[in-house]
PDB file of C-alpha atoms in Angstrom:
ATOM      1  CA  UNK A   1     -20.881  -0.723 -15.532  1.00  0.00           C
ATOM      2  CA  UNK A   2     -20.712  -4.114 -14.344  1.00  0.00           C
ATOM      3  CA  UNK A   3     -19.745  -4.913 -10.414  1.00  0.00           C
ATOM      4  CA  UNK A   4     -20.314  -8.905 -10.655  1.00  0.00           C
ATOM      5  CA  UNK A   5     -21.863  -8.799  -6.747  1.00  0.00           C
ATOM      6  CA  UNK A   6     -22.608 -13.036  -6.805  1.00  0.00           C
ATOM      7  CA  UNK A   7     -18.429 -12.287  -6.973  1.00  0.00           C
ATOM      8  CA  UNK A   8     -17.929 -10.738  -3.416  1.00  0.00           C
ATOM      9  CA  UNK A   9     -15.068  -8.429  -2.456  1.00  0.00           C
ATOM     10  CA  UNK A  10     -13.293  -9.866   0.351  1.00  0.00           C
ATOM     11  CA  UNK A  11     -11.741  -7.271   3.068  1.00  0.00           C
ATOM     12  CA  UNK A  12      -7.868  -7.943   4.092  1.00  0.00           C
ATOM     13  CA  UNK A  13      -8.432  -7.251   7.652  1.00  0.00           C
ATOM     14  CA  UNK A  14      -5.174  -8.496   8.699  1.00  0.00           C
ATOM     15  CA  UNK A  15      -3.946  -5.488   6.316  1.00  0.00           C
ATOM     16  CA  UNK A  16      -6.907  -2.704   6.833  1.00  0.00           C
ATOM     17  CA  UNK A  17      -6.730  -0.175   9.730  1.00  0.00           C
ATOM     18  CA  UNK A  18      -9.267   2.858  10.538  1.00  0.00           C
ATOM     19  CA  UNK A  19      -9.671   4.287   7.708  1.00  0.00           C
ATOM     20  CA  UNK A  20      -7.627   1.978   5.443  1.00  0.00           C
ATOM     21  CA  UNK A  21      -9.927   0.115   3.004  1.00  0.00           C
ATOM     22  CA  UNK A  22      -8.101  -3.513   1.502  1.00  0.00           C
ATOM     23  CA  UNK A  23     -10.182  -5.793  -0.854  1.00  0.00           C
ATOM     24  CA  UNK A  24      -9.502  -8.845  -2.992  1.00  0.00           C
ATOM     25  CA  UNK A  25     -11.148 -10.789  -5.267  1.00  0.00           C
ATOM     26  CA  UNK A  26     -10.705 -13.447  -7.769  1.00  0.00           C
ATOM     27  CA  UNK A  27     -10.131 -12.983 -11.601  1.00  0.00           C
ATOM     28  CA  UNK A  28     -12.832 -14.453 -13.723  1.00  0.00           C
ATOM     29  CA  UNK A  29     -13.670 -14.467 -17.206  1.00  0.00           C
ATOM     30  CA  UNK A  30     -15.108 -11.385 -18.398  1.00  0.00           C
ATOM     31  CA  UNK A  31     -13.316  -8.836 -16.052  1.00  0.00           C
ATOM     32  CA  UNK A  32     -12.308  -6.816 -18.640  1.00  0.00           C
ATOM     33  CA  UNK A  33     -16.024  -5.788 -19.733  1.00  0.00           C
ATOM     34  CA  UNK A  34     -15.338  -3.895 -16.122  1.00  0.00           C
ATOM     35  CA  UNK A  35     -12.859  -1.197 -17.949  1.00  0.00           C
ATOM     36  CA  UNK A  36     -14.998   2.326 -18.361  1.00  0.00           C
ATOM     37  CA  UNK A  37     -14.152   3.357 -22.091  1.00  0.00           C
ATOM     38  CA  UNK A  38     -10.842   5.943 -20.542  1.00  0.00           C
ATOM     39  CA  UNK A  39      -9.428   3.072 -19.261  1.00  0.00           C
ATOM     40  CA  UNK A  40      -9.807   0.629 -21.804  1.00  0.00           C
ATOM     41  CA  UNK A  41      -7.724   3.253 -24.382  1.00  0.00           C
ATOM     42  CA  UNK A  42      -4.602   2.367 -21.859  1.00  0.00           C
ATOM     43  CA  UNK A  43      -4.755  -1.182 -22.443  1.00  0.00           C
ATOM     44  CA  UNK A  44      -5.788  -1.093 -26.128  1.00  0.00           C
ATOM     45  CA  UNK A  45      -2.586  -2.933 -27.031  1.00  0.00           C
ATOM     46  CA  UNK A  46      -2.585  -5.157 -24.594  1.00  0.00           C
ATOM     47  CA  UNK A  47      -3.472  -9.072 -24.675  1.00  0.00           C
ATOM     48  CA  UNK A  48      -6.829 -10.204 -23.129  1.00  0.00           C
ATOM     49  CA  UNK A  49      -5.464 -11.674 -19.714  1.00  0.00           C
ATOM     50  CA  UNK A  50      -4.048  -7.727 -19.197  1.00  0.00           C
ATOM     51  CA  UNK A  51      -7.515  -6.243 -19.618  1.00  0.00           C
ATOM     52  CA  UNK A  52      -9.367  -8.577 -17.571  1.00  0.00           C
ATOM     53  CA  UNK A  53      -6.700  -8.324 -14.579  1.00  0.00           C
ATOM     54  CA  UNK A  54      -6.804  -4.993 -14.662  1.00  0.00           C
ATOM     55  CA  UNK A  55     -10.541  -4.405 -15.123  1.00  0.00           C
ATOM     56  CA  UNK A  56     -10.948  -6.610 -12.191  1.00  0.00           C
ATOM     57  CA  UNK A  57      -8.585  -5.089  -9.858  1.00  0.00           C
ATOM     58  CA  UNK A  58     -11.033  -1.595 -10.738  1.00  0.00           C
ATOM     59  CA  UNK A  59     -13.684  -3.540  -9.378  1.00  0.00           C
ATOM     60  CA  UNK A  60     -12.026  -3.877  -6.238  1.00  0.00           C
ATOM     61  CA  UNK A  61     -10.877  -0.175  -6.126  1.00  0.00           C
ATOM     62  CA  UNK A  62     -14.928   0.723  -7.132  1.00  0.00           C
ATOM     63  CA  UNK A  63     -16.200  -1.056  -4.564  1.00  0.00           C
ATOM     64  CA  UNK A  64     -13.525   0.029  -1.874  1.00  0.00           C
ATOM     65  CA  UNK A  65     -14.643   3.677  -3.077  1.00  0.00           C
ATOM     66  CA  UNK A  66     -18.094   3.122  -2.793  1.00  0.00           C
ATOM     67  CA  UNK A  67     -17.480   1.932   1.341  1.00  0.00           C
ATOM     68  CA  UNK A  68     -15.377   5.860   1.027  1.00  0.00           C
ATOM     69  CA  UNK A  69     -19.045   7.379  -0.128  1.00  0.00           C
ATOM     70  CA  UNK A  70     -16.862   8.222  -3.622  1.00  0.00           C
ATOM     71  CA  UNK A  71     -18.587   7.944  -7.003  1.00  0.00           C
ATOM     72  CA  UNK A  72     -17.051   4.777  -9.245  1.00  0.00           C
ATOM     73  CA  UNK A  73     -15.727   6.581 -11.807  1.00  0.00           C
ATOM     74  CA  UNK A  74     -12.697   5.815 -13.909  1.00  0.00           C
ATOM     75  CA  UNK A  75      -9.073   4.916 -12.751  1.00  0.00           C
ATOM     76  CA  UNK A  76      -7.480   6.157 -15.542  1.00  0.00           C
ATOM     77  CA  UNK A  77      -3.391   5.659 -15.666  1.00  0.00           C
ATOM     78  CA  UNK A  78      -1.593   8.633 -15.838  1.00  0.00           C
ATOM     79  CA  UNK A  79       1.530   8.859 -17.943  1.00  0.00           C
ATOM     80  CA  UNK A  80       3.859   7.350 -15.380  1.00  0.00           C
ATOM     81  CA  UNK A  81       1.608   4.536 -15.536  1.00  0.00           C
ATOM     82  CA  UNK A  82       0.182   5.174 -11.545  1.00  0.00           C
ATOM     83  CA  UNK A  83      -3.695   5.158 -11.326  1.00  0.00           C
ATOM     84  CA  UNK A  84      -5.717   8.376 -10.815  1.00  0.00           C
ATOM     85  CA  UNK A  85      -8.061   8.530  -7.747  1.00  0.00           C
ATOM     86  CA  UNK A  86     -10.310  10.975  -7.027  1.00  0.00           C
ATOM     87  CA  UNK A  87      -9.630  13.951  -5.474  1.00  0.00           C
ATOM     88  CA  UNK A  88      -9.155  13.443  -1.957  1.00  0.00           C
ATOM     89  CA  UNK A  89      -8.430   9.858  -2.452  1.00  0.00           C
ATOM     90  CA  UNK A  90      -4.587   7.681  -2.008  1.00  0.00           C
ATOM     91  CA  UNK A  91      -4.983   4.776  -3.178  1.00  0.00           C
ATOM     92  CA  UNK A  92      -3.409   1.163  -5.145  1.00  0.00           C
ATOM     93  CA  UNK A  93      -4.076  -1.627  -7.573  1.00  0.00           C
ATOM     94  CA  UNK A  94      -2.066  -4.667  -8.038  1.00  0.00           C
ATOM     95  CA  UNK A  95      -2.930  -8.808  -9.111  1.00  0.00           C
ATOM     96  CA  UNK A  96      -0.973 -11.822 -10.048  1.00  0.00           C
ATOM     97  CA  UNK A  97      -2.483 -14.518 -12.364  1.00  0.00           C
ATOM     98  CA  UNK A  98      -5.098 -15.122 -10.111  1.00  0.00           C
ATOM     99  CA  UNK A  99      -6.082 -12.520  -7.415  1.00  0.00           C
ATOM    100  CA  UNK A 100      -7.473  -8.728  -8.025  1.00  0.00           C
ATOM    101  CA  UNK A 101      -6.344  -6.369  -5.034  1.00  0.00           C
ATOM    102  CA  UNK A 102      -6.686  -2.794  -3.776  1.00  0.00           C
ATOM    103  CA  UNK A 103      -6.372  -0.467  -1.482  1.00  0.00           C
ATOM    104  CA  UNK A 104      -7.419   3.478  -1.003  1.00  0.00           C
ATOM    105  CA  UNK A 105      -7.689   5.454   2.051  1.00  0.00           C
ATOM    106  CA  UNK A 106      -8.655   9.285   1.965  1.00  0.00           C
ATOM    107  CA  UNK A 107      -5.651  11.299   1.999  1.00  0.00           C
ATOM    108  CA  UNK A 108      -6.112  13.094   5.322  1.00  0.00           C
ATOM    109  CA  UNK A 109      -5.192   9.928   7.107  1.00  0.00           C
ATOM    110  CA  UNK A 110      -2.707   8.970   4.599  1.00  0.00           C
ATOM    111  CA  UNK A 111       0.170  10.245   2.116  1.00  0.00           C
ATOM    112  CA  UNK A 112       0.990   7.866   0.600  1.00  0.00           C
ATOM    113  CA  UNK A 113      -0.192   4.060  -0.112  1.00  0.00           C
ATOM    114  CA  UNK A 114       1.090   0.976  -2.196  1.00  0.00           C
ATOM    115  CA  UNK A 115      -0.220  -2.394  -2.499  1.00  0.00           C
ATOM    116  CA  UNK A 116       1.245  -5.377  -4.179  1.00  0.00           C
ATOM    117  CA  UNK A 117       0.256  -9.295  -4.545  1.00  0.00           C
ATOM    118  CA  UNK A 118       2.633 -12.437  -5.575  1.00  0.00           C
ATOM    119  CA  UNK A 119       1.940 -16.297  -5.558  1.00  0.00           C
ATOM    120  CA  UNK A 120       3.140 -17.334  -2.059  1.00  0.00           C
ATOM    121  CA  UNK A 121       6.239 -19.473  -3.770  1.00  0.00           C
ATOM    122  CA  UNK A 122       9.974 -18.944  -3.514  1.00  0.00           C
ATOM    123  CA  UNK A 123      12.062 -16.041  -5.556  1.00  0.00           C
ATOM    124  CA  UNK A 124      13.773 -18.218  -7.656  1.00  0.00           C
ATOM    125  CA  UNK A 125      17.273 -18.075  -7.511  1.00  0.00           C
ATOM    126  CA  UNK A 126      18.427 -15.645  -9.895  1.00  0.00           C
ATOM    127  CA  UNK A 127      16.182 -12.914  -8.585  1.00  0.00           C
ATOM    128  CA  UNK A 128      17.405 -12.902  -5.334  1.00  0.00           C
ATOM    129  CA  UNK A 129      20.802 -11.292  -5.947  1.00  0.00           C
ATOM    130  CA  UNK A 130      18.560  -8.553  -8.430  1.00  0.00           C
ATOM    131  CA  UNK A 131      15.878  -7.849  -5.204  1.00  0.00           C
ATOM    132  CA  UNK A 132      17.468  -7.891  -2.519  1.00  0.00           C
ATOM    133  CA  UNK A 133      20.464  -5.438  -0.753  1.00  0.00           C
ATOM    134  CA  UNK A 134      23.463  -7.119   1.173  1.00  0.00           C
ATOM    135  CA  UNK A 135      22.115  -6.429   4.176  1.00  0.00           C
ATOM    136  CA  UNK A 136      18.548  -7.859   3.052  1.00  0.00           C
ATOM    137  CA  UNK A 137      20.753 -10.756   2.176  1.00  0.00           C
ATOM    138  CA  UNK A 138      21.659 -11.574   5.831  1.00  0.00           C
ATOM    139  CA  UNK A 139      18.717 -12.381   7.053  1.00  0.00           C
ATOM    140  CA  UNK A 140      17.135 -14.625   4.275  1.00  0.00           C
ATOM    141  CA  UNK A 141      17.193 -17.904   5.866  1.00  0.00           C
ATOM    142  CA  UNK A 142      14.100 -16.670   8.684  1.00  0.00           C
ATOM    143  CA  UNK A 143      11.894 -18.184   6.436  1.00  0.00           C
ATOM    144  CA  UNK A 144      11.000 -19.555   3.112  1.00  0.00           C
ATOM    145  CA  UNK A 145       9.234 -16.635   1.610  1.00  0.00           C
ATOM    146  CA  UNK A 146      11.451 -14.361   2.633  1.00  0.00           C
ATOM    147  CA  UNK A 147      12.687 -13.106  -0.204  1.00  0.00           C
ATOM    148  CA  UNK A 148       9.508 -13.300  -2.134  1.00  0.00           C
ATOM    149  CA  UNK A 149       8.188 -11.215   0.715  1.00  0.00           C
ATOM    150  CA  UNK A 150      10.817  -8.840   0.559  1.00  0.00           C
ATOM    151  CA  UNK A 151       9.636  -8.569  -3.235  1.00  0.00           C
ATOM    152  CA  UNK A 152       6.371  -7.786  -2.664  1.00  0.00           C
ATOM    153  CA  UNK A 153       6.860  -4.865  -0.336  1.00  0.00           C
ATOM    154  CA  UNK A 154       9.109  -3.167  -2.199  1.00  0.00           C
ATOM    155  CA  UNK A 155       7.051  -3.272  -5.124  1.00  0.00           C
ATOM    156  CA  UNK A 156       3.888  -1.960  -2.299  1.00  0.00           C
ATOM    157  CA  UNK A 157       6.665   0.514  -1.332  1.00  0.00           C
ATOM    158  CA  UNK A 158       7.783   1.666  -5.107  1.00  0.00           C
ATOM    159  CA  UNK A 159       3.881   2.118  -5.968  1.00  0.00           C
ATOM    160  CA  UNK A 160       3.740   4.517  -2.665  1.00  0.00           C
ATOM    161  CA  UNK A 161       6.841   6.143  -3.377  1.00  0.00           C
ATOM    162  CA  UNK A 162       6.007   7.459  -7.427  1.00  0.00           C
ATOM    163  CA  UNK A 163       3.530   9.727  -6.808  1.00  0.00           C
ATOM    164  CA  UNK A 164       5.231  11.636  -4.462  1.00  0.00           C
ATOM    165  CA  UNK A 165       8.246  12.427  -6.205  1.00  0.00           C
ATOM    166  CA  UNK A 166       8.002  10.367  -9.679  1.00  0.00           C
ATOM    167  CA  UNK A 167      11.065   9.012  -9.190  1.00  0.00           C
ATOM    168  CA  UNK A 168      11.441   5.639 -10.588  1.00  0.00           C
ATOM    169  CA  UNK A 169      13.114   3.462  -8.475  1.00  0.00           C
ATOM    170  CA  UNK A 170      15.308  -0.114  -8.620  1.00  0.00           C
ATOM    171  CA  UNK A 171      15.463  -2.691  -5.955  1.00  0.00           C
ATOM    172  CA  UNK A 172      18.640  -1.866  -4.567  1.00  0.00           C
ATOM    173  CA  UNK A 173      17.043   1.882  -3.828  1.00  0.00           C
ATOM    174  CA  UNK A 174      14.458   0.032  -1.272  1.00  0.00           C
ATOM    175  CA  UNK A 175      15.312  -1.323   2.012  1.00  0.00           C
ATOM    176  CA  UNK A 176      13.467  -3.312   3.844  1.00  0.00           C
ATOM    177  CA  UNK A 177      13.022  -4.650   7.404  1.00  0.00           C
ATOM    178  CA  UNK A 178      10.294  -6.978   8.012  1.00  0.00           C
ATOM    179  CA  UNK A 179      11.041  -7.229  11.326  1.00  0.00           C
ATOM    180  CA  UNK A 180      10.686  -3.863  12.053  1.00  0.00           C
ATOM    181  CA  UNK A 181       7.837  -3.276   9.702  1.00  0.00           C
ATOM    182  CA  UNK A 182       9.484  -0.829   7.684  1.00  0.00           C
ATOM    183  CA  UNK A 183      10.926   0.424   4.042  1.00  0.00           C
ATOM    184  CA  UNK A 184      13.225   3.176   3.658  1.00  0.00           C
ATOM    185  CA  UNK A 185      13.943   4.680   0.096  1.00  0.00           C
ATOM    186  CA  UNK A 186      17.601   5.890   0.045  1.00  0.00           C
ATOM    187  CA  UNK A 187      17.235   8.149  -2.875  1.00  0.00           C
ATOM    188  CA  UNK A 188      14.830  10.374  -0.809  1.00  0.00           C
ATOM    189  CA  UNK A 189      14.692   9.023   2.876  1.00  0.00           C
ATOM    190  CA  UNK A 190      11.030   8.636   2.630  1.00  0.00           C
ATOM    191  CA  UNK A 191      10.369   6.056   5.448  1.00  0.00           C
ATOM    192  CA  UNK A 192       7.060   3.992   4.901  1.00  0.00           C
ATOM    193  CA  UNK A 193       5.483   1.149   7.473  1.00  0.00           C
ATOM    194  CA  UNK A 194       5.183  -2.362   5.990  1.00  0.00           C
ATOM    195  CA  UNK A 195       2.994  -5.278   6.256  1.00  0.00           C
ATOM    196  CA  UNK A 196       2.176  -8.923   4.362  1.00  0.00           C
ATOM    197  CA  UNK A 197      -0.165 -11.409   4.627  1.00  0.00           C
ATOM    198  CA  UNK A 198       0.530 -14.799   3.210  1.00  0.00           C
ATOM    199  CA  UNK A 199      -2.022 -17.093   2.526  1.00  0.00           C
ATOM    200  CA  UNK A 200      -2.113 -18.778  -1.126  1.00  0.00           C
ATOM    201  CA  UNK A 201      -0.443 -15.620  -2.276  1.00  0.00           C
ATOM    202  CA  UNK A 202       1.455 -12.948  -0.081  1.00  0.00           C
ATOM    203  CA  UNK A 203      -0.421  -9.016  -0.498  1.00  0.00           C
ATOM    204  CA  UNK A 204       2.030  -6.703   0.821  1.00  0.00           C
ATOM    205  CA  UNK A 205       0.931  -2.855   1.759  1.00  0.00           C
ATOM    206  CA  UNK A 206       3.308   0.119   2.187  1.00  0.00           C
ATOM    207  CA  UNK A 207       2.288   3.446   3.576  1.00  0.00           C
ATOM    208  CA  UNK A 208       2.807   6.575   4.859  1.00  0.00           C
ATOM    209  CA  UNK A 209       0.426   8.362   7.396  1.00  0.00           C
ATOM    210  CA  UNK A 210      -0.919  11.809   8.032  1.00  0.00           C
ATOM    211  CA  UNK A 211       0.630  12.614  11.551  1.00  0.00           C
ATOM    212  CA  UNK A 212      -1.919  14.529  14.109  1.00  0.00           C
ATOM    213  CA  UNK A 213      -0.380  17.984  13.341  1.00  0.00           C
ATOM    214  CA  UNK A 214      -0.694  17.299   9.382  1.00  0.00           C
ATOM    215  CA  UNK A 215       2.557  16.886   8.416  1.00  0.00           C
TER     216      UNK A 215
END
């Protein structure tokens, strides 16, 4: 199994909390050597550039694991297409073009957890109408990358949501508020926290934690 370590995983600390691992780390050639044989059979049909993003954001999640004290094994997809973690574990993988990211936490702090990553550029155009809700509408002009943020999270929020329920969900079933750091899911009510970074790309998180009394 191959961990590239001159490659270093970078923590999002702006994202991470106690107990909330986030790591990123740029796609390079050869990332899909990274995919453990049960892996590789998901992505048999898929082009090169698929493999090697995906293999690479499994080095992320490995060495995210390994900080847990969890044993790198496979990340299989299950038939929904969601990532398997080890028992015990919550966790999320995600990339654009260029960036490998992921997040897992153990799931006695947290229920649920979704992580997504875009190029920090504008939605174009005829997304907007497709992503966002009216009232997500109203408030577009606060800044440039609004609606590409808005994009992100509820892509971090959809990947949080499906194993819960396996409900799959469309853009107009997400709302989000960034000011209030938050993304409800009409279908079910589930209420999950938000956050984003943007730097050369924007990594959005959605989650859900344990509360004291385990609920």
């Amino acid at each position: 199994m191959r961990f590239y370590p001159s490659i270093p995983i970078t923590q999002i600390t702006s994202l991470s909390g106690p107990g909330l691992l986030i790591g990123r780390r740029p796609i390079c050639a050869g990332d899909e050597e990274a995919l453990l044989p049960s892996e590789a059979v998901s992505y048999s049909n898929s082009v090169n550039a698929v493999r090697r993003q995906s293999g690479a954001a499994r080095i992320v999640a490995r060495s995210l694991l390994q900080e847990l004290g969890q044993p790198c094994g496979a990340i299989n997809k299950s038939t929904g297409g969601a990532p398997t973690w080890p028992k015990g574990i919550v966790g999320s993988l995600a990339h654009d073009r260029e960036t490998a990211v992921a997040a897992v936490s153990s799931t006695s702090s947290f229920l649920a957890l979704g992580i997504d990553i875009e190029p920090a550029e504008p939605l174009p155009d005829d997304l907007i109408d497709i992503v966002t809700t009216d009232g997500e509408r109203s408030r577009l002009g606060l800044f440039p990358l609004y609606a590409r943020c808005l994009f992100v999270l509820k892509e971090a929020v959809y990947k949080a949501s499906f194993p819960l329920n396996g409900l799959f969900l469309d853009f107009c079933d997400i709302e989000i508020d960034i000011e209030k750091g938050i993304g409800i899911v009409s279908r079910t009510g589930h209420q999950f926290n938000v956050k984003y970074e943007i730097r050369k790309d924007i990594v959005g998180i959605a989650y859900i934690e344990v509360r004291a009394d385990g609920v």
